[in-house]
Amino acid sequence: MSSRPRPVAVERPRSSSVPLLSVVAAAVLWGTGGLAGALLGRLTDLPPLAVATYRLAGGGLSVLLVLGLLGRLPRLDRAGRVRVPLVGLLSAVYQYCYFASVAATSVGVATLATLGVSPALVLAVESVHRRRRPRAGSLAGVLLAVAGLGLLVGAPGAGGAVGGPAGAVGGPAGGAVAPAGGSLWLGVLYALGAAAGFAAITLLGREPVAGLAGPATIGYGFAAGGALLAVPCVLVTGLGFAPSAAALGVLAYFAWVPTALAYGLFFAGLRGVSASSAAVVAVLEPVTATVLGVLLLGERLGLNGVLGAGLLCVATLVAGLAGARGR
């Protein structure tokens, strides 16, 4: 009886470009979310709190429905029952602070301030957790992102305008003009709260809970976040609006594409890139928002804006390479 050795099945490593491309796709889809949220508010006269509520609830419940139909809806164990409320709380804080910042300033200022701070927060937490200095590539990506964001949004000038020479645009919701006075600073404070929430969600995404995959985390967590926002919303602002075809269509897109699909891609990508690199790649969101503003709303993009967008793309490439090597 011959004893030939059995062939050993060799598992091919997953291409490192797939997780990075997932995060890039998520950032591009997020770039359409600011415009969708602003449009939903205009069509329904809903305040930012209600817009954030509908986004989270719609996205989370949609994912849960799909998982239920596919028979892949997991039951939550003890770890899951801790993770889901935490994701719900962080997503509620992030969404509310972001849209409150939009209301106080503009889509461009809110998006750029939020995404300018969150990579630095994530990198700092990673460095403390690992007890080592940041990698040169990660640090370079964050610095390039901050520089690009500064060029793209510019600095407050006379009359409260935010933008570079020739009216550089910071986002697609009415240009980059922010209200004068305390509203700008209030909006920046809200954006910092949104940055902290996004940074925390990104860090959690790198530490998945066994038996609770990314889609289930999004479904349960965002549904919980929507429920948290719904309570003060009902008591203070209300959730009612006239259900026109246009409003329902924008709401469906808002919940499904830049929310459920984009966050699903982002959580999947976090398996293959570092959290700090993923946070830097997310700066493609304002690039997308700016391009949409130029193409759809006729906004102008000055030389500083073009240079800033280019730096953000370079920052994405640098951070992506650093994250793929050092994950």
Coordinates of C-alpha atoms in Angstrom, one line a residue:
M1 CA 0.0 0.0 0.0
S2 CA 1.6 3.2 -1.2
S3 CA 1.6 6.2 1.1
R4 CA 1.9 9.1 -1.2
P5 CA 1.7 12.4 0.5
R6 CA -1.6 14.2 0.1
P7 CA -1.5 17.5 -1.8
V8 CA -1.6 20.5 0.5
A9 CA -4.1 23.2 -0.5
V10 CA -2.4 26.5 -0.5
E11 CA -4.6 29.5 0.2
R12 CA -3.8 32.4 -2.0
P13 CA -3.4 35.6 -0.1
R14 CA -6.0 38.2 -0.7
S15 CA -4.8 41.1 -2.8
S16 CA -3.9 44.1 -0.7
S17 CA -5.4 46.4 -3.2
V18 CA -9.0 45.1 -2.6
P19 CA -9.4 46.5 0.9
L20 CA -7.9 49.8 -0.2
L21 CA -10.2 50.0 -3.2
S22 CA -13.1 49.3 -0.9
V23 CA -12.2 52.3 1.4
V24 CA -11.7 54.5 -1.7
A25 CA -15.1 53.5 -3.1
A26 CA -16.7 54.2 0.3
A27 CA -15.1 57.7 0.4
V28 CA -16.4 58.5 -3.1
L29 CA -19.9 57.4 -2.2
W30 CA -19.8 59.5 1.0
G31 CA -19.0 62.5 -1.1
T32 CA -22.5 62.3 -2.6
G33 CA -24.1 62.1 0.9
G34 CA -23.6 65.8 1.8
L35 CA -25.5 66.8 -1.3
A36 CA -28.2 64.2 -0.7
G37 CA -28.6 65.3 2.9
A38 CA -28.8 69.0 2.0
L39 CA -31.3 68.2 -0.8
L40 CA -33.5 66.1 1.5
G41 CA -33.6 68.9 4.0
R42 CA -34.7 71.4 1.3
L43 CA -37.4 69.1 -0.1
T44 CA -38.9 68.2 3.3
D45 CA -37.9 71.2 5.5
L46 CA -36.5 68.7 8.0
P47 CA -33.9 70.0 10.5
P48 CA -30.4 68.4 10.7
L49 CA -31.5 66.2 13.6
A50 CA -34.3 64.6 11.6
V51 CA -32.1 64.2 8.5
A52 CA -29.5 62.3 10.6
T53 CA -32.3 60.2 12.1
Y54 CA -33.7 59.2 8.8
R55 CA -30.2 58.4 7.4
L56 CA -29.2 56.1 10.2
A57 CA -32.6 54.4 10.7
G58 CA -33.1 54.0 6.9
G59 CA -29.6 52.6 6.3
G60 CA -29.6 50.3 9.4
L61 CA -33.1 48.9 8.9
S62 CA -32.4 48.3 5.2
V63 CA -29.3 46.2 6.0
L64 CA -31.2 44.3 8.6
L65 CA -34.0 43.5 6.2
V66 CA -31.6 42.2 3.5
L67 CA -29.7 40.1 6.1
G68 CA -33.0 38.7 7.3
L69 CA -34.2 37.8 3.8
L70 CA -30.9 36.0 3.2
G71 CA -31.1 34.2 6.5
R72 CA -27.8 35.8 7.7
L73 CA -29.1 37.9 10.5
P74 CA -26.9 36.8 13.6
R75 CA -28.1 36.7 17.1
L76 CA -26.2 39.0 19.4
D77 CA -24.0 37.5 22.1
R78 CA -22.6 39.3 25.1
A79 CA -19.9 41.1 23.1
G80 CA -22.3 42.0 20.4
R81 CA -24.7 43.5 22.9
V82 CA -21.9 45.8 24.0
R83 CA -20.6 46.7 20.6
V84 CA -24.0 47.5 19.0
P85 CA -25.1 50.2 21.5
L86 CA -21.6 51.7 21.3
V87 CA -21.7 51.9 17.5
G88 CA -25.2 53.3 17.7
L89 CA -24.2 56.0 20.1
L90 CA -21.1 57.0 18.1
S91 CA -23.0 57.0 14.8
A92 CA -25.7 59.2 16.4
V93 CA -23.2 61.7 17.7
Y94 CA -21.3 61.7 14.4
Q95 CA -24.3 62.2 12.2
Y96 CA -26.0 64.8 14.4
C97 CA -22.8 66.8 14.9
Y98 CA -22.0 66.7 11.2
F99 CA -25.4 67.9 10.0
A100 CA -25.6 70.5 12.8
S101 CA -22.2 71.8 11.5
V102 CA -23.6 71.9 8.0
A103 CA -26.6 74.0 9.2
A104 CA -24.2 76.4 11.0
T105 CA -21.7 76.7 8.2
S106 CA -21.9 74.7 4.9
V107 CA -21.5 71.2 3.6
G108 CA -17.9 72.0 2.5
V109 CA -16.8 73.5 5.8
A110 CA -18.4 70.8 7.9
T111 CA -17.0 67.9 5.7
L112 CA -13.5 69.3 5.5
A113 CA -13.2 70.2 9.2
T114 CA -14.5 66.8 10.2
L115 CA -12.2 64.9 7.9
G116 CA -9.3 67.1 8.6
V117 CA -9.2 66.3 12.3
S118 CA -10.3 62.6 12.4
P119 CA -7.1 61.2 10.7
A120 CA -4.9 62.9 13.3
L121 CA -7.1 61.6 16.1
V122 CA -6.9 58.0 14.8
L123 CA -3.2 58.2 14.2
A124 CA -2.6 59.5 17.7
V125 CA -4.7 56.7 19.3
E126 CA -2.9 54.1 17.2
S127 CA 0.5 55.4 18.2
V128 CA -0.4 55.4 22.0
H129 CA -2.0 51.9 21.7
R130 CA 1.1 50.5 19.9
R131 CA 3.5 52.4 22.1
R132 CA 5.6 53.5 19.1
R133 CA 6.0 56.5 16.9
P134 CA 3.8 56.9 13.9
R135 CA 5.1 55.4 10.7
A136 CA 6.6 57.9 8.3
G137 CA 4.1 57.0 5.6
S138 CA 1.1 57.4 7.9
L139 CA 2.3 60.7 9.2
A140 CA 3.1 62.0 5.7
G141 CA -0.4 61.0 4.6
V142 CA -2.0 62.9 7.5
L143 CA 0.1 66.0 6.9
L144 CA -0.7 66.0 3.2
A145 CA -4.4 65.6 3.9
V146 CA -4.4 68.5 6.3
A147 CA -2.5 70.7 3.8
G148 CA -4.8 69.7 1.0
L149 CA -7.9 70.4 3.1
G150 CA -6.5 73.8 4.0
L151 CA -6.0 74.7 0.3
L152 CA -9.4 73.3 -0.7
V153 CA -11.5 75.1 1.9
G154 CA -9.2 78.1 2.3
A155 CA -9.4 80.5 5.3
P156 CA -12.2 82.8 6.5
G157 CA -11.9 86.1 4.7
A158 CA -13.9 89.4 4.6
G159 CA -17.6 88.9 5.0
G160 CA -17.2 85.4 6.4
A161 CA -16.3 83.8 3.1
V162 CA -14.5 80.6 3.2
G163 CA -12.5 79.8 0.1
G164 CA -9.4 80.6 -1.8
P165 CA -8.8 83.1 -4.6
A166 CA -11.4 83.3 -7.4
G167 CA -14.1 81.9 -5.0
A168 CA -12.7 78.4 -4.4
V169 CA -15.5 76.0 -3.5
G170 CA -15.6 73.9 -0.4
G171 CA -18.7 71.9 -1.1
P172 CA -21.8 71.5 -3.1
A173 CA -24.4 73.1 -0.9
G174 CA -24.6 76.7 -1.8
G175 CA -20.9 77.3 -2.0
A176 CA -18.4 77.8 0.7
V177 CA -19.8 80.9 2.4
A178 CA -20.3 80.4 6.1
P179 CA -22.4 82.6 8.4
A180 CA -20.6 85.4 10.1
G181 CA -20.2 85.7 13.9
G182 CA -20.5 82.8 16.3
S183 CA -22.2 80.4 13.8
L184 CA -18.8 79.6 12.2
W185 CA -17.2 78.7 15.5
L186 CA -20.2 76.8 16.6
G187 CA -20.1 74.8 13.4
V188 CA -16.4 74.1 13.9
L189 CA -17.1 72.8 17.4
Y190 CA -19.8 70.5 16.0
A191 CA -17.4 69.3 13.3
L192 CA -14.8 68.4 16.0
G193 CA -17.5 66.3 17.7
A194 CA -18.2 64.6 14.4
A195 CA -14.5 64.0 13.8
A196 CA -14.2 62.3 17.2
G197 CA -17.2 60.1 16.5
F198 CA -15.9 59.1 13.0
A199 CA -12.5 58.4 14.5
A200 CA -13.9 56.1 17.2
I201 CA -16.1 54.2 14.6
T202 CA -13.0 53.7 12.4
L203 CA -10.9 52.4 15.3
L204 CA -13.8 50.0 16.4
G205 CA -14.0 48.8 12.8
R206 CA -10.5 47.5 13.0
E207 CA -11.4 45.4 16.1
P208 CA -14.4 43.3 14.9
V209 CA -16.5 41.2 17.3
A210 CA -16.5 37.5 16.6
G211 CA -19.8 36.5 15.0
L212 CA -20.8 40.1 14.2
A213 CA -19.7 40.8 10.7
G214 CA -19.5 44.3 9.2
P215 CA -23.0 44.3 7.6
A216 CA -24.6 43.1 10.9
T217 CA -22.7 45.8 12.8
I218 CA -23.9 48.4 10.4
G219 CA -27.5 47.2 10.5
Y220 CA -27.9 46.8 14.3
G221 CA -25.6 49.8 15.1
F222 CA -27.2 52.3 12.7
A223 CA -30.7 51.2 13.6
A224 CA -29.8 51.8 17.3
G225 CA -28.3 55.1 16.4
G226 CA -31.5 56.1 14.6
A227 CA -33.6 55.1 17.6
L228 CA -31.3 57.3 19.8
L229 CA -31.7 60.3 17.6
A230 CA -35.5 59.7 17.1
V231 CA -36.3 60.3 20.8
P232 CA -35.1 63.9 21.1
C233 CA -36.1 64.5 17.5
V234 CA -39.8 63.7 18.2
L235 CA -39.7 65.7 21.4
V236 CA -38.1 68.8 19.9
T237 CA -38.2 69.1 16.1
G238 CA -40.5 66.3 14.9
L239 CA -40.0 63.8 12.1
G240 CA -43.0 64.5 9.9
F241 CA -42.7 65.6 6.3
A242 CA -44.8 65.5 3.1
P243 CA -43.9 62.2 1.4
S244 CA -43.4 63.4 -2.2
A245 CA -41.9 61.1 -4.8
A246 CA -38.8 63.3 -5.0
A247 CA -38.3 63.3 -1.2
L248 CA -38.8 59.6 -0.9
G249 CA -36.3 59.0 -3.8
V250 CA -33.6 61.1 -2.2
L251 CA -34.2 59.5 1.2
A252 CA -33.9 56.0 -0.3
Y253 CA -30.6 57.0 -2.0
F254 CA -29.4 58.6 1.1
A255 CA -30.1 55.5 3.2
W256 CA -28.9 52.9 0.8
V257 CA -25.9 54.3 -1.1
P258 CA -23.8 56.8 1.0
T259 CA -24.9 55.0 4.2
A260 CA -25.5 51.3 4.0
L261 CA -23.3 50.5 1.0
A262 CA -20.6 53.0 1.7
Y263 CA -20.1 52.0 5.3
G264 CA -20.3 48.3 4.3
L265 CA -17.4 48.9 1.9
F266 CA -15.5 50.9 4.6
F267 CA -15.8 48.2 7.3
A268 CA -14.7 45.6 4.8
G269 CA -11.7 47.6 3.8
L270 CA -10.7 48.1 7.4
R271 CA -9.7 44.4 7.4
G272 CA -6.8 45.1 5.1
V273 CA -5.6 48.7 5.9
S274 CA -4.8 50.5 9.1
A275 CA -7.4 52.7 10.7
S276 CA -5.2 55.8 10.3
S277 CA -4.8 55.1 6.6
A278 CA -8.5 54.5 6.1
A279 CA -9.2 57.8 7.9
V280 CA -6.9 59.6 5.5
V281 CA -8.4 57.9 2.4
A282 CA -11.8 59.2 3.6
V283 CA -10.7 62.7 2.6
L284 CA -11.7 61.7 -1.0
E285 CA -15.2 62.6 0.2
P286 CA -14.7 66.3 0.0
V287 CA -13.0 65.9 -3.4
T288 CA -16.1 64.1 -4.6
A289 CA -18.3 66.7 -3.0
T290 CA -16.4 69.6 -4.7
V291 CA -16.4 67.9 -8.1
L292 CA -20.2 67.5 -7.8
G293 CA -20.5 71.1 -6.8
V294 CA -18.6 72.2 -9.9
L295 CA -20.4 69.9 -12.3
L296 CA -24.0 70.0 -11.0
L297 CA -24.3 73.4 -9.2
G298 CA -22.0 75.5 -11.4
E299 CA -19.7 76.4 -8.5
R300 CA -16.2 77.6 -9.3
L301 CA -12.9 76.0 -8.2
G302 CA -9.9 78.3 -8.0
L303 CA -6.2 77.4 -8.3
N304 CA -5.9 76.7 -4.6
G305 CA -8.8 74.3 -4.8
V306 CA -7.3 72.4 -7.6
L307 CA -4.0 72.1 -5.8
G308 CA -5.8 71.1 -2.6
A309 CA -7.8 68.4 -4.4
G310 CA -4.5 67.1 -5.9
L311 CA -2.8 67.0 -2.5
L312 CA -5.8 65.0 -1.1
C313 CA -5.4 62.5 -3.9
V314 CA -1.7 62.2 -3.2
A315 CA -2.4 61.8 0.5
T316 CA -4.8 59.0 -0.3
L317 CA -2.1 57.2 -2.3
V318 CA 0.6 57.7 0.4
A319 CA -1.7 56.6 3.2
G320 CA -3.0 53.6 1.2
L321 CA 0.5 52.3 0.6
A322 CA 1.5 52.9 4.2
G323 CA -1.7 51.2 5.5
A324 CA -1.3 48.1 3.2
R325 CA 2.3 47.6 4.4
G326 CA 1.9 48.3 8.1
R327 CA -1.5 46.8 8.9

